[in-house]
Tab-separated table of C-alpha atoms and ligand atoms in Angstrom:
chain	number	residue	atom	x	y	z
A	1	MET	CA	44.011	-78.958	16.639
A	2	ILE	CA	41.208	-77.944	14.267
A	3	PRO	CA	42.233	-75.344	11.664
A	4	CYS	CA	40.162	-72.153	11.748
A	5	GLN	CA	36.636	-72.886	10.408
A	6	ARG	CA	35.517	-69.289	9.905
A	7	PHE	CA	34.756	-69.953	6.227
A	8	LEU	CA	31.726	-71.970	7.356
A	9	PHE	CA	30.273	-68.981	9.209
A	10	ASP	CA	28.909	-65.599	8.218
A	11	ILE	CA	31.298	-63.629	10.438
A	12	PRO	CA	32.923	-60.569	8.809
A	13	ASP	CA	36.704	-60.241	9.231
A	14	ASP	CA	36.349	-57.144	11.405
A	15	VAL	CA	34.075	-58.881	13.944
A	16	ALA	CA	35.731	-60.584	16.920
A	17	TYR	CA	32.841	-62.727	18.173
A	18	LEU	CA	34.001	-64.309	21.436
A	19	ASN	CA	30.572	-65.021	22.869
A	20	CYS	CA	29.478	-68.583	22.068
A	21	ALA	CA	28.351	-68.960	25.701
A	22	TYR	CA	25.733	-66.276	24.917
A	23	MET	CA	24.630	-67.595	21.537
A	24	ALA	CA	26.451	-69.515	18.806
A	25	PRO	CA	26.389	-68.171	15.263
A	26	LEU	CA	24.480	-70.529	12.977
A	27	MET	CA	26.913	-71.961	10.432
A	28	LYS	CA	26.053	-71.492	6.752
A	29	PRO	CA	25.183	-75.156	6.039
A	30	ALA	CA	22.850	-75.222	9.065
A	31	LEU	CA	21.207	-71.988	7.933
A	32	GLU	CA	20.680	-73.558	4.492
A	33	ALA	CA	19.192	-76.713	6.016
A	34	GLY	CA	16.871	-74.611	8.200
A	35	THR	CA	15.844	-72.354	5.329
A	36	ALA	CA	15.066	-75.341	3.117
A	37	GLY	CA	13.060	-76.828	5.995
A	38	LEU	CA	11.084	-73.617	6.496
A	39	ALA	CA	10.396	-73.413	2.750
A	40	ARG	CA	8.738	-76.837	2.844
A	41	LYS	CA	5.928	-75.295	4.851
A	42	ALA	CA	5.031	-73.171	1.797
A	43	GLN	CA	4.036	-76.417	0.058
A	44	PRO	CA	2.715	-78.638	2.812
A	45	TRP	CA	1.537	-81.317	0.414
A	46	ARG	CA	5.251	-82.196	0.224
A	47	ILE	CA	5.353	-82.983	3.947
A	48	ALA	CA	4.358	-86.633	4.300
A	49	PRO	CA	3.081	-87.995	7.631
A	50	GLU	CA	6.154	-90.207	8.070
A	51	GLN	CA	8.317	-87.071	8.016
A	52	PHE	CA	6.864	-86.099	11.391
A	53	PHE	CA	8.970	-89.005	12.633
A	54	THR	CA	12.050	-89.307	10.407
A	55	GLY	CA	13.424	-85.823	11.155
A	56	ALA	CA	12.806	-86.234	14.878
A	57	GLU	CA	14.518	-89.624	14.907
A	58	GLU	CA	17.546	-88.231	13.100
A	59	PHE	CA	17.736	-85.451	15.696
A	60	ARG	CA	17.437	-88.008	18.512
A	61	ALA	CA	20.124	-90.296	17.087
A	62	THR	CA	22.518	-87.375	16.533
A	63	ALA	CA	21.834	-85.879	19.966
A	64	ALA	CA	22.448	-89.255	21.625
A	65	GLN	CA	26.067	-89.216	20.447
A	66	PHE	CA	26.817	-86.192	22.664
A	67	PHE	CA	25.624	-88.092	25.725
A	68	ALA	CA	27.150	-91.396	24.532
A	69	CYS	CA	23.771	-93.026	25.125
A	70	SER	CA	21.056	-94.770	23.129
A	71	ALA	CA	18.706	-92.646	20.990
A	72	ASP	CA	15.863	-94.241	22.985
A	73	ASN	CA	17.015	-92.247	26.031
A	74	ILE	CA	16.631	-88.876	24.286
A	75	ALA	CA	13.610	-86.558	24.413
A	76	ILE	CA	13.265	-83.474	22.215
A	77	VAL	CA	12.622	-80.361	24.287
A	78	PRO	CA	12.551	-76.616	23.546
A	79	SER	CA	14.820	-75.431	26.353
A	80	ALA	CA	16.931	-76.342	29.343
A	81	SER	CA	14.125	-75.166	31.632
A	82	TYR	CA	11.677	-77.628	30.049
A	83	GLY	CA	14.107	-80.492	30.701
A	84	ILE	CA	14.665	-79.430	34.308
A	85	ALA	CA	10.899	-79.071	34.799
A	86	THR	CA	10.485	-82.649	33.517
A	87	ALA	CA	13.045	-83.865	36.049
A	88	ALA	CA	11.398	-81.837	38.832
A	89	ARG	CA	8.014	-83.363	37.986
A	90	ASN	CA	9.329	-86.907	38.294
A	91	LEU	CA	11.888	-86.997	41.093
A	92	PRO	CA	10.610	-87.366	44.651
A	93	VAL	CA	11.805	-84.924	47.327
A	94	GLY	CA	10.623	-85.746	50.851
A	95	ARG	CA	9.849	-83.285	53.660
A	96	GLY	CA	13.009	-82.000	55.314
A	97	ARG	CA	15.226	-83.098	52.410
A	98	SER	CA	17.131	-80.720	50.149
A	99	VAL	CA	17.985	-80.006	46.519
A	100	LEU	CA	21.627	-79.081	46.022
A	101	VAL	CA	22.570	-76.286	43.598
A	102	LEU	CA	25.710	-74.178	43.075
A	103	ALA	CA	26.164	-70.570	44.133
A	104	GLU	CA	25.148	-68.318	41.225
A	105	GLN	CA	23.589	-71.231	39.342
A	106	PHE	CA	21.742	-70.382	36.137
A	107	PRO	CA	18.067	-69.558	36.934
A	108	SER	CA	16.615	-72.328	34.690
A	109	ASN	CA	18.236	-74.829	37.074
A	110	TYR	CA	17.315	-72.918	40.224
A	111	TYR	CA	13.694	-71.689	40.078
A	112	PRO	CA	12.124	-75.141	39.463
A	113	TRP	CA	13.853	-76.447	42.593
A	114	GLN	CA	12.747	-73.450	44.606
A	115	ARG	CA	9.154	-74.409	43.753
A	116	VAL	CA	9.741	-78.137	44.426
A	117	ALA	CA	11.237	-77.250	47.810
A	118	ALA	CA	8.340	-74.934	48.723
A	119	GLU	CA	5.730	-77.538	47.711
A	120	ASN	CA	7.384	-80.420	49.576
A	121	GLY	CA	8.622	-78.842	52.796
A	122	ALA	CA	12.177	-79.219	51.524
A	123	THR	CA	14.987	-76.677	51.087
A	124	VAL	CA	17.323	-75.536	48.356
A	125	LYS	CA	20.867	-75.973	49.626
A	126	VAL	CA	23.475	-73.795	47.935
A	127	VAL	CA	27.081	-74.956	47.510
A	128	PRO	CA	29.134	-71.922	48.599
A	129	TRP	CA	31.478	-70.270	46.121
A	130	PRO	CA	34.846	-72.035	46.582
A	131	ALA	CA	37.668	-69.556	47.254
A	132	ASP	CA	40.115	-72.127	45.814
A	133	HIS	CA	38.025	-72.509	42.591
A	134	ASP	CA	37.482	-76.211	43.301
A	135	TRP	CA	33.756	-76.696	42.631
A	136	THR	CA	34.044	-80.499	42.726
A	137	ALA	CA	35.435	-80.496	46.270
A	138	ALA	CA	32.814	-77.920	47.291
A	139	VAL	CA	29.978	-80.110	45.944
A	140	LEU	CA	31.382	-83.254	47.580
A	141	ASP	CA	31.594	-81.357	50.905
A	142	SER	CA	27.948	-80.311	50.642
A	143	LEU	CA	26.558	-83.694	49.557
A	144	ASN	CA	25.126	-85.626	52.490
A	145	ALA	CA	22.226	-87.931	53.254
A	146	ASP	CA	19.795	-84.959	53.404
A	147	VAL	CA	20.255	-84.256	49.708
A	148	ALA	CA	17.460	-85.791	47.611
A	149	ILE	CA	18.571	-84.261	44.294
A	150	ALA	CA	21.836	-82.692	43.163
A	151	ALA	CA	20.892	-80.287	40.346
A	152	LEU	CA	24.171	-79.210	38.809
A	153	PRO	CA	25.977	-78.136	35.640
A	154	GLN	CA	29.266	-79.465	34.238
A	155	VAL	CA	30.582	-75.899	34.036
A	156	GLN	CA	29.619	-73.155	36.496
A	157	TRP	CA	28.415	-70.466	34.122
A	158	THR	CA	29.875	-67.314	35.714
A	159	SER	CA	33.313	-68.698	36.628
A	160	GLY	CA	33.962	-71.390	34.016
A	161	GLY	CA	34.716	-73.725	36.935
A	162	ARG	CA	34.545	-77.366	35.902
A	163	LEU	CA	32.869	-80.113	37.914
A	164	ASP	CA	34.143	-83.690	37.947
A	165	LEU	CA	30.780	-85.288	37.310
A	166	VAL	CA	32.083	-88.852	37.446
A	167	ARG	CA	33.123	-88.386	41.093
A	168	ILE	CA	29.980	-86.424	41.905
A	169	GLY	CA	27.816	-89.092	40.233
A	170	GLU	CA	29.488	-91.802	42.335
A	171	ALA	CA	28.881	-89.821	45.524
A	172	CYS	CA	25.213	-89.283	44.596
A	173	ARG	CA	24.690	-92.991	44.026
A	174	ARG	CA	26.393	-93.836	47.320
A	175	LEU	CA	24.061	-91.443	49.177
A	176	GLY	CA	20.939	-92.318	47.185
A	177	ALA	CA	20.599	-88.780	45.741
A	178	ALA	CA	19.302	-88.233	42.210
A	179	LEU	CA	21.534	-86.305	39.791
A	180	VAL	CA	20.042	-83.752	37.378
A	181	LEU	CA	22.370	-81.935	34.995
A	182	ASP	CA	22.136	-78.761	32.959
A	183	LEU	CA	24.841	-79.253	30.315
A	184	THR	CA	23.941	-76.150	28.297
A	185	GLN	CA	27.355	-74.539	28.805
A	186	SER	CA	29.343	-77.689	28.070
A	187	LEU	CA	27.657	-80.229	25.766
A	188	GLY	CA	29.421	-79.997	22.410
A	189	ALA	CA	32.538	-78.394	23.885
A	190	LEU	CA	33.452	-80.797	26.688
A	191	PRO	CA	33.244	-84.580	26.381
A	192	PHE	CA	30.429	-86.192	28.349
A	193	SER	CA	29.433	-89.809	28.909
A	194	ALA	CA	26.073	-90.742	30.409
A	195	GLY	CA	27.502	-94.205	31.084
A	196	ASP	CA	30.306	-92.808	33.245
A	197	VAL	CA	28.293	-90.109	35.067
A	198	GLN	CA	24.916	-91.917	35.247
A	199	PRO	CA	22.678	-88.845	35.619
A	200	ASP	CA	18.954	-89.365	36.171
A	201	PHE	CA	18.130	-86.492	33.805
A	202	ALA	CA	20.561	-84.372	31.761
A	203	VAL	CA	19.508	-81.523	29.500
A	204	ALA	CA	21.220	-79.033	27.196
A	205	ALA	CA	19.835	-76.097	25.259
A	206	GLY	CA	21.088	-76.500	21.683
A	207	TYR	CA	21.814	-72.896	20.740
A	208	LYS	CA	25.199	-72.499	22.391
A	209	TRP	CA	27.967	-75.129	22.159
A	210	LEU	CA	25.893	-77.437	19.936
A	211	LEU	CA	25.746	-74.517	17.476
A	212	GLY	CA	22.052	-75.059	16.811
A	213	PRO	CA	19.128	-72.665	16.386
A	214	TYR	CA	17.229	-71.205	19.322
A	215	SER	CA	14.418	-73.336	20.869
A	216	THR	CA	16.022	-76.736	20.328
A	217	GLY	CA	17.067	-78.797	23.316
A	218	LEU	CA	18.162	-82.328	24.177
A	219	LEU	CA	17.044	-84.223	27.244
A	220	SER	CA	18.619	-87.519	28.234
A	221	VAL	CA	16.510	-89.633	30.587
A	222	ALA	CA	17.882	-92.663	32.422
A	223	PRO	CA	15.927	-95.862	31.660
A	224	LYS	CA	14.664	-96.074	35.262
A	225	TRP	CA	12.626	-92.862	34.769
A	226	GLN	CA	11.267	-93.651	31.321
A	227	GLY	CA	7.936	-94.749	32.788
A	228	GLY	CA	7.477	-91.238	34.241
A	229	ILE	CA	5.007	-88.396	33.723
A	230	PRO	CA	5.659	-86.018	30.799
A	231	GLN	CA	5.188	-82.258	31.005
A	232	GLU	CA	2.460	-82.493	28.356
A	233	GLU	CA	0.090	-85.139	27.060
A	234	ASN	CA	0.351	-84.707	23.301
A	235	TRP	CA	-0.675	-86.982	20.460
A	236	ILE	CA	2.763	-87.630	19.004
A	237	GLN	CA	4.167	-89.156	22.201
A	238	ARG	CA	1.614	-91.951	22.049
A	239	ALA	CA	2.157	-95.442	20.669
A	240	ASN	CA	-0.523	-95.011	17.946
A	241	ALA	CA	0.762	-91.662	16.608
A	242	ARG	CA	2.042	-93.026	13.297
A	243	ASP	CA	-1.483	-93.864	12.143
A	244	PHE	CA	-2.931	-90.396	11.488
A	245	SER	CA	-6.349	-91.765	10.579
A	246	SER	CA	-6.834	-93.428	13.991
A	247	LEU	CA	-5.552	-90.846	16.467
A	248	THR	CA	-8.864	-90.747	18.263
A	249	LEU	CA	-8.655	-94.446	19.030
A	250	TYR	CA	-6.955	-93.058	22.125
A	251	SER	CA	-3.975	-95.063	23.235
A	252	GLU	CA	-3.047	-95.688	26.863
A	253	ASP	CA	0.514	-96.411	25.780
A	254	TYR	CA	3.338	-94.031	25.043
A	255	ASP	CA	5.938	-94.414	22.313
A	256	ARG	CA	9.042	-96.222	23.572
A	257	GLY	CA	11.894	-94.938	25.708
A	258	ALA	CA	12.177	-91.238	26.485
A	259	ARG	CA	9.901	-90.226	23.572
A	260	ARG	CA	7.013	-89.745	26.025
A	261	PHE	CA	8.859	-86.640	27.275
A	262	ASP	CA	8.994	-84.998	23.811
A	263	MET	CA	7.443	-81.538	23.630
A	264	GLY	CA	4.341	-80.881	21.505
A	265	GLU	CA	5.134	-80.057	17.846
A	266	ARG	CA	8.565	-81.573	18.304
A	267	SER	CA	8.747	-82.363	14.545
A	268	ASN	CA	9.818	-78.807	13.730
A	269	PHE	CA	10.532	-78.860	9.990
A	270	ALA	CA	12.707	-75.736	10.054
A	271	LEU	CA	14.622	-76.007	13.327
A	272	LEU	CA	15.393	-79.729	13.498
A	273	PRO	CA	17.272	-79.960	10.158
A	274	ALA	CA	19.371	-76.918	11.149
A	275	ALA	CA	20.111	-78.399	14.566
A	276	VAL	CA	21.007	-81.787	13.093
A	277	ARG	CA	23.315	-80.247	10.487
A	278	ALA	CA	25.131	-78.230	13.159
A	279	MET	CA	25.443	-81.183	15.536
A	280	LYS	CA	26.812	-83.387	12.739
A	281	GLN	CA	29.500	-80.806	12.020
A	282	VAL	CA	30.424	-80.658	15.713
A	283	LEU	CA	30.660	-84.460	15.773
A	284	GLU	CA	32.846	-84.401	12.667
A	285	TRP	CA	35.230	-81.939	14.337
A	286	LYS	CA	35.035	-84.095	17.506
A	287	VAL	CA	34.164	-82.608	20.868
A	288	ALA	CA	37.565	-83.418	22.427
A	289	GLN	CA	39.334	-81.608	19.605
A	290	ILE	CA	37.050	-78.576	19.881
A	291	SER	CA	37.908	-78.462	23.581
A	292	GLU	CA	41.625	-78.634	22.825
A	293	THR	CA	41.512	-76.067	20.007
A	294	VAL	CA	39.391	-73.514	21.841
A	295	GLY	CA	41.310	-74.245	25.040
A	296	ALA	CA	44.600	-73.253	23.375
A	297	LEU	CA	43.112	-69.895	22.350
A	298	ASN	CA	41.792	-69.302	25.868
A	299	ARG	CA	45.169	-70.212	27.393
A	300	GLN	CA	46.843	-67.479	25.323
A	301	LEU	CA	44.085	-65.043	26.264
A	302	ALA	CA	44.381	-65.879	29.970
A	303	GLU	CA	48.148	-65.242	29.859
A	304	ALA	CA	47.756	-61.921	28.042
A	305	ALA	CA	44.928	-60.850	30.379
A	306	ALA	CA	47.038	-61.743	33.437
A	307	GLU	CA	49.500	-59.038	32.376
A	308	LEU	CA	46.598	-56.561	32.594
A	309	GLY	CA	45.803	-57.723	36.133
A	310	PHE	CA	42.985	-60.196	35.353
A	311	SER	CA	42.850	-63.599	37.002
A	312	SER	CA	41.021	-66.740	35.950
A	313	PRO	CA	40.582	-70.106	37.656
A	314	PRO	CA	43.598	-72.432	37.304
A	315	GLU	CA	43.480	-74.465	34.119
A	316	ARG	CA	43.004	-77.833	35.847
A	317	LEU	CA	39.842	-76.508	37.555
A	318	ARG	CA	38.174	-74.712	34.660
A	319	ALA	CA	36.600	-75.793	31.390
A	320	PRO	CA	39.051	-75.168	28.520
A	321	HIS	CA	36.391	-73.541	26.302
A	322	TYR	CA	35.156	-71.086	28.926
A	323	LEU	CA	37.245	-68.254	30.315
A	324	ALA	CA	36.047	-65.937	33.096
A	325	LEU	CA	38.362	-62.989	33.729
A	326	ARG	CA	38.171	-61.210	37.097
A	327	ARG	CA	39.949	-58.275	38.641
A	328	ASN	CA	39.951	-56.686	42.083
A	329	GLN	CA	37.989	-53.687	40.750
A	330	GLU	CA	34.395	-54.112	39.516
A	331	ILE	CA	33.994	-54.783	35.821
A	332	PRO	CA	32.112	-51.752	34.432
A	333	LYS	CA	28.600	-52.822	33.363
A	334	GLU	CA	28.979	-50.833	30.146
A	335	LEU	CA	32.141	-52.721	29.116
A	336	PRO	CA	30.310	-55.040	26.639
A	337	GLU	CA	28.833	-51.979	24.852
A	338	MET	CA	32.254	-50.281	24.746
A	339	LEU	CA	33.740	-53.431	23.237
A	340	ALA	CA	30.822	-53.866	20.829
A	341	ARG	CA	31.556	-50.399	19.418
A	342	GLU	CA	34.974	-51.859	18.475
A	343	LYS	CA	33.199	-54.979	17.088
A	344	VAL	CA	34.548	-57.161	19.889
A	345	PHE	CA	31.860	-59.273	21.543
A	346	VAL	CA	32.001	-60.819	25.019
A	347	SER	CA	29.616	-60.867	28.002
A	348	VAL	CA	29.858	-59.738	31.606
A	349	ARG	CA	28.386	-62.341	33.960
A	350	GLY	CA	28.551	-61.900	37.721
A	351	SER	CA	31.852	-60.149	38.386
A	352	SER	CA	33.639	-61.646	35.361
A	353	ILE	CA	34.246	-60.867	31.731
A	354	ARG	CA	33.177	-64.091	30.040
A	355	VAL	CA	35.185	-65.017	26.955
A	356	ALA	CA	33.825	-67.916	24.930
A	357	PRO	CA	35.521	-68.512	21.572
A	358	HIS	CA	34.945	-71.340	19.094
A	359	VAL	CA	36.651	-72.813	16.067
A	360	TYR	CA	35.673	-69.778	13.957
A	361	ASN	CA	37.915	-67.516	16.045
A	362	THR	CA	41.486	-66.571	15.189
A	363	ALA	CA	44.360	-65.553	17.456
A	364	GLY	CA	43.753	-62.062	15.989
A	365	ASP	CA	40.271	-61.968	17.579
A	366	GLY	CA	41.853	-62.580	20.974
A	367	ASP	CA	44.512	-59.908	20.353
A	368	ARG	CA	41.769	-57.385	19.595
A	369	LEU	CA	40.047	-58.107	22.900
A	370	ILE	CA	43.289	-57.703	24.821
A	371	SER	CA	44.209	-54.479	23.049
A	372	CYS	CA	40.728	-53.030	23.786
A	373	LEU	CA	40.971	-54.004	27.467
A	374	ARG	CA	44.392	-52.360	27.649
A	375	ARG	CA	43.094	-49.205	25.948
A	376	PHE	CA	39.967	-48.943	28.115
A	377	GLY	CA	41.966	-49.667	31.278
A	378	ALA	CA	38.988	-51.893	32.076
B	401	PLP	C1	23.832	-72.678	32.204
B	401	PLP	C2	22.680	-72.300	31.332
B	401	PLP	N1	21.614	-73.094	31.308
B	401	PLP	C3	20.546	-72.812	30.539
B	401	PLP	C4	20.524	-71.693	29.727
B	401	PLP	C5	19.316	-71.425	28.864
B	401	PLP	O1	18.170	-71.817	29.548
B	401	PLP	P1	16.766	-72.001	28.815
B	401	PLP	O2	17.014	-73.011	27.723
B	401	PLP	O3	15.886	-72.506	29.889
B	401	PLP	O4	16.372	-70.679	28.277
B	401	PLP	C6	21.619	-70.826	29.741
B	401	PLP	C7	21.601	-69.582	28.944
B	401	PLP	O5	22.424	-68.715	29.085
B	401	PLP	C8	22.730	-71.153	30.558
B	401	PLP	O6	23.818	-70.369	30.585
């Protein structure tokens, strides 16, 4: 178990911030790294051409550790949607085939497939909400030879339901379906191994469980797709980019591995150092230990909330870091504002109160949420 790390964050004692699934607070050392990076732009003569590459490579190497893959498989992207769009651009979907998504899937991993389906005479096939909370079984039931691409998360974002991606990956390979993953609500808080799951493309926005700044994202691309078509044709993806004086000796070749999928201006001198600093801290804590520590807090919260009539998916079927509380009655839409007035922060997503703590939270933060819910009779 990781001892409380609140001292690293700028979170006042009277704030119970239980909303990492919305947006992580930037830890002080990451803020310092980002501020120092931004300040460099005030004196650009200090930014040497090679630094367009060193910072990006450090980001890539650090990001790769979350996927347990080589840095060569990582592209730097601004968002989950950019990564999914890259996958959608490269994976074939024939007429009459389908793209499999979950019920209530996050829009960034739904809209691109809606377009792909419309353009290719294919359909989007939705895995129905499983009454028994077992998303893995529901996906395996829906996977058949018609499915060209399974576009899935590791954690269903409104229920906290967890998918067994190793089993799903095996089934996809057996059926010849590609696997595209949006790991935004799990990478950094739930262990992941690209070697075990073998996704074709897997992306995560960095501003939630990787504790990074907004507009930083990580895309892992399987070697078999690294000859594909990037979203953009920019200068820095090309093999000759390191020689600034010869950029107009246009190169037909891309830089190696997944670098061809990097976004334009990927060498962001303010955001990348902040993202790297945050990711290094997460790696130092260890993802499995974050999961265990945050999971223990959520277990206590789930038990206390059960006494108020809230249910959550059984522990073996949900992600430890992600707690969705439901009740028979509707959750009032204004509940987050009522809680915010008490300086308690959670989200309502779908028909659940979504509670998403991290290692900066204390048991006292959870107690404050429960006492507010009791008081509001929510
Ligand atoms: C599951 C999931 N994916 C992706 C995102 C963010 O998407 P994007 O990076 O495209 O803005 C969110 C944000 O809440 C999310 O919950």
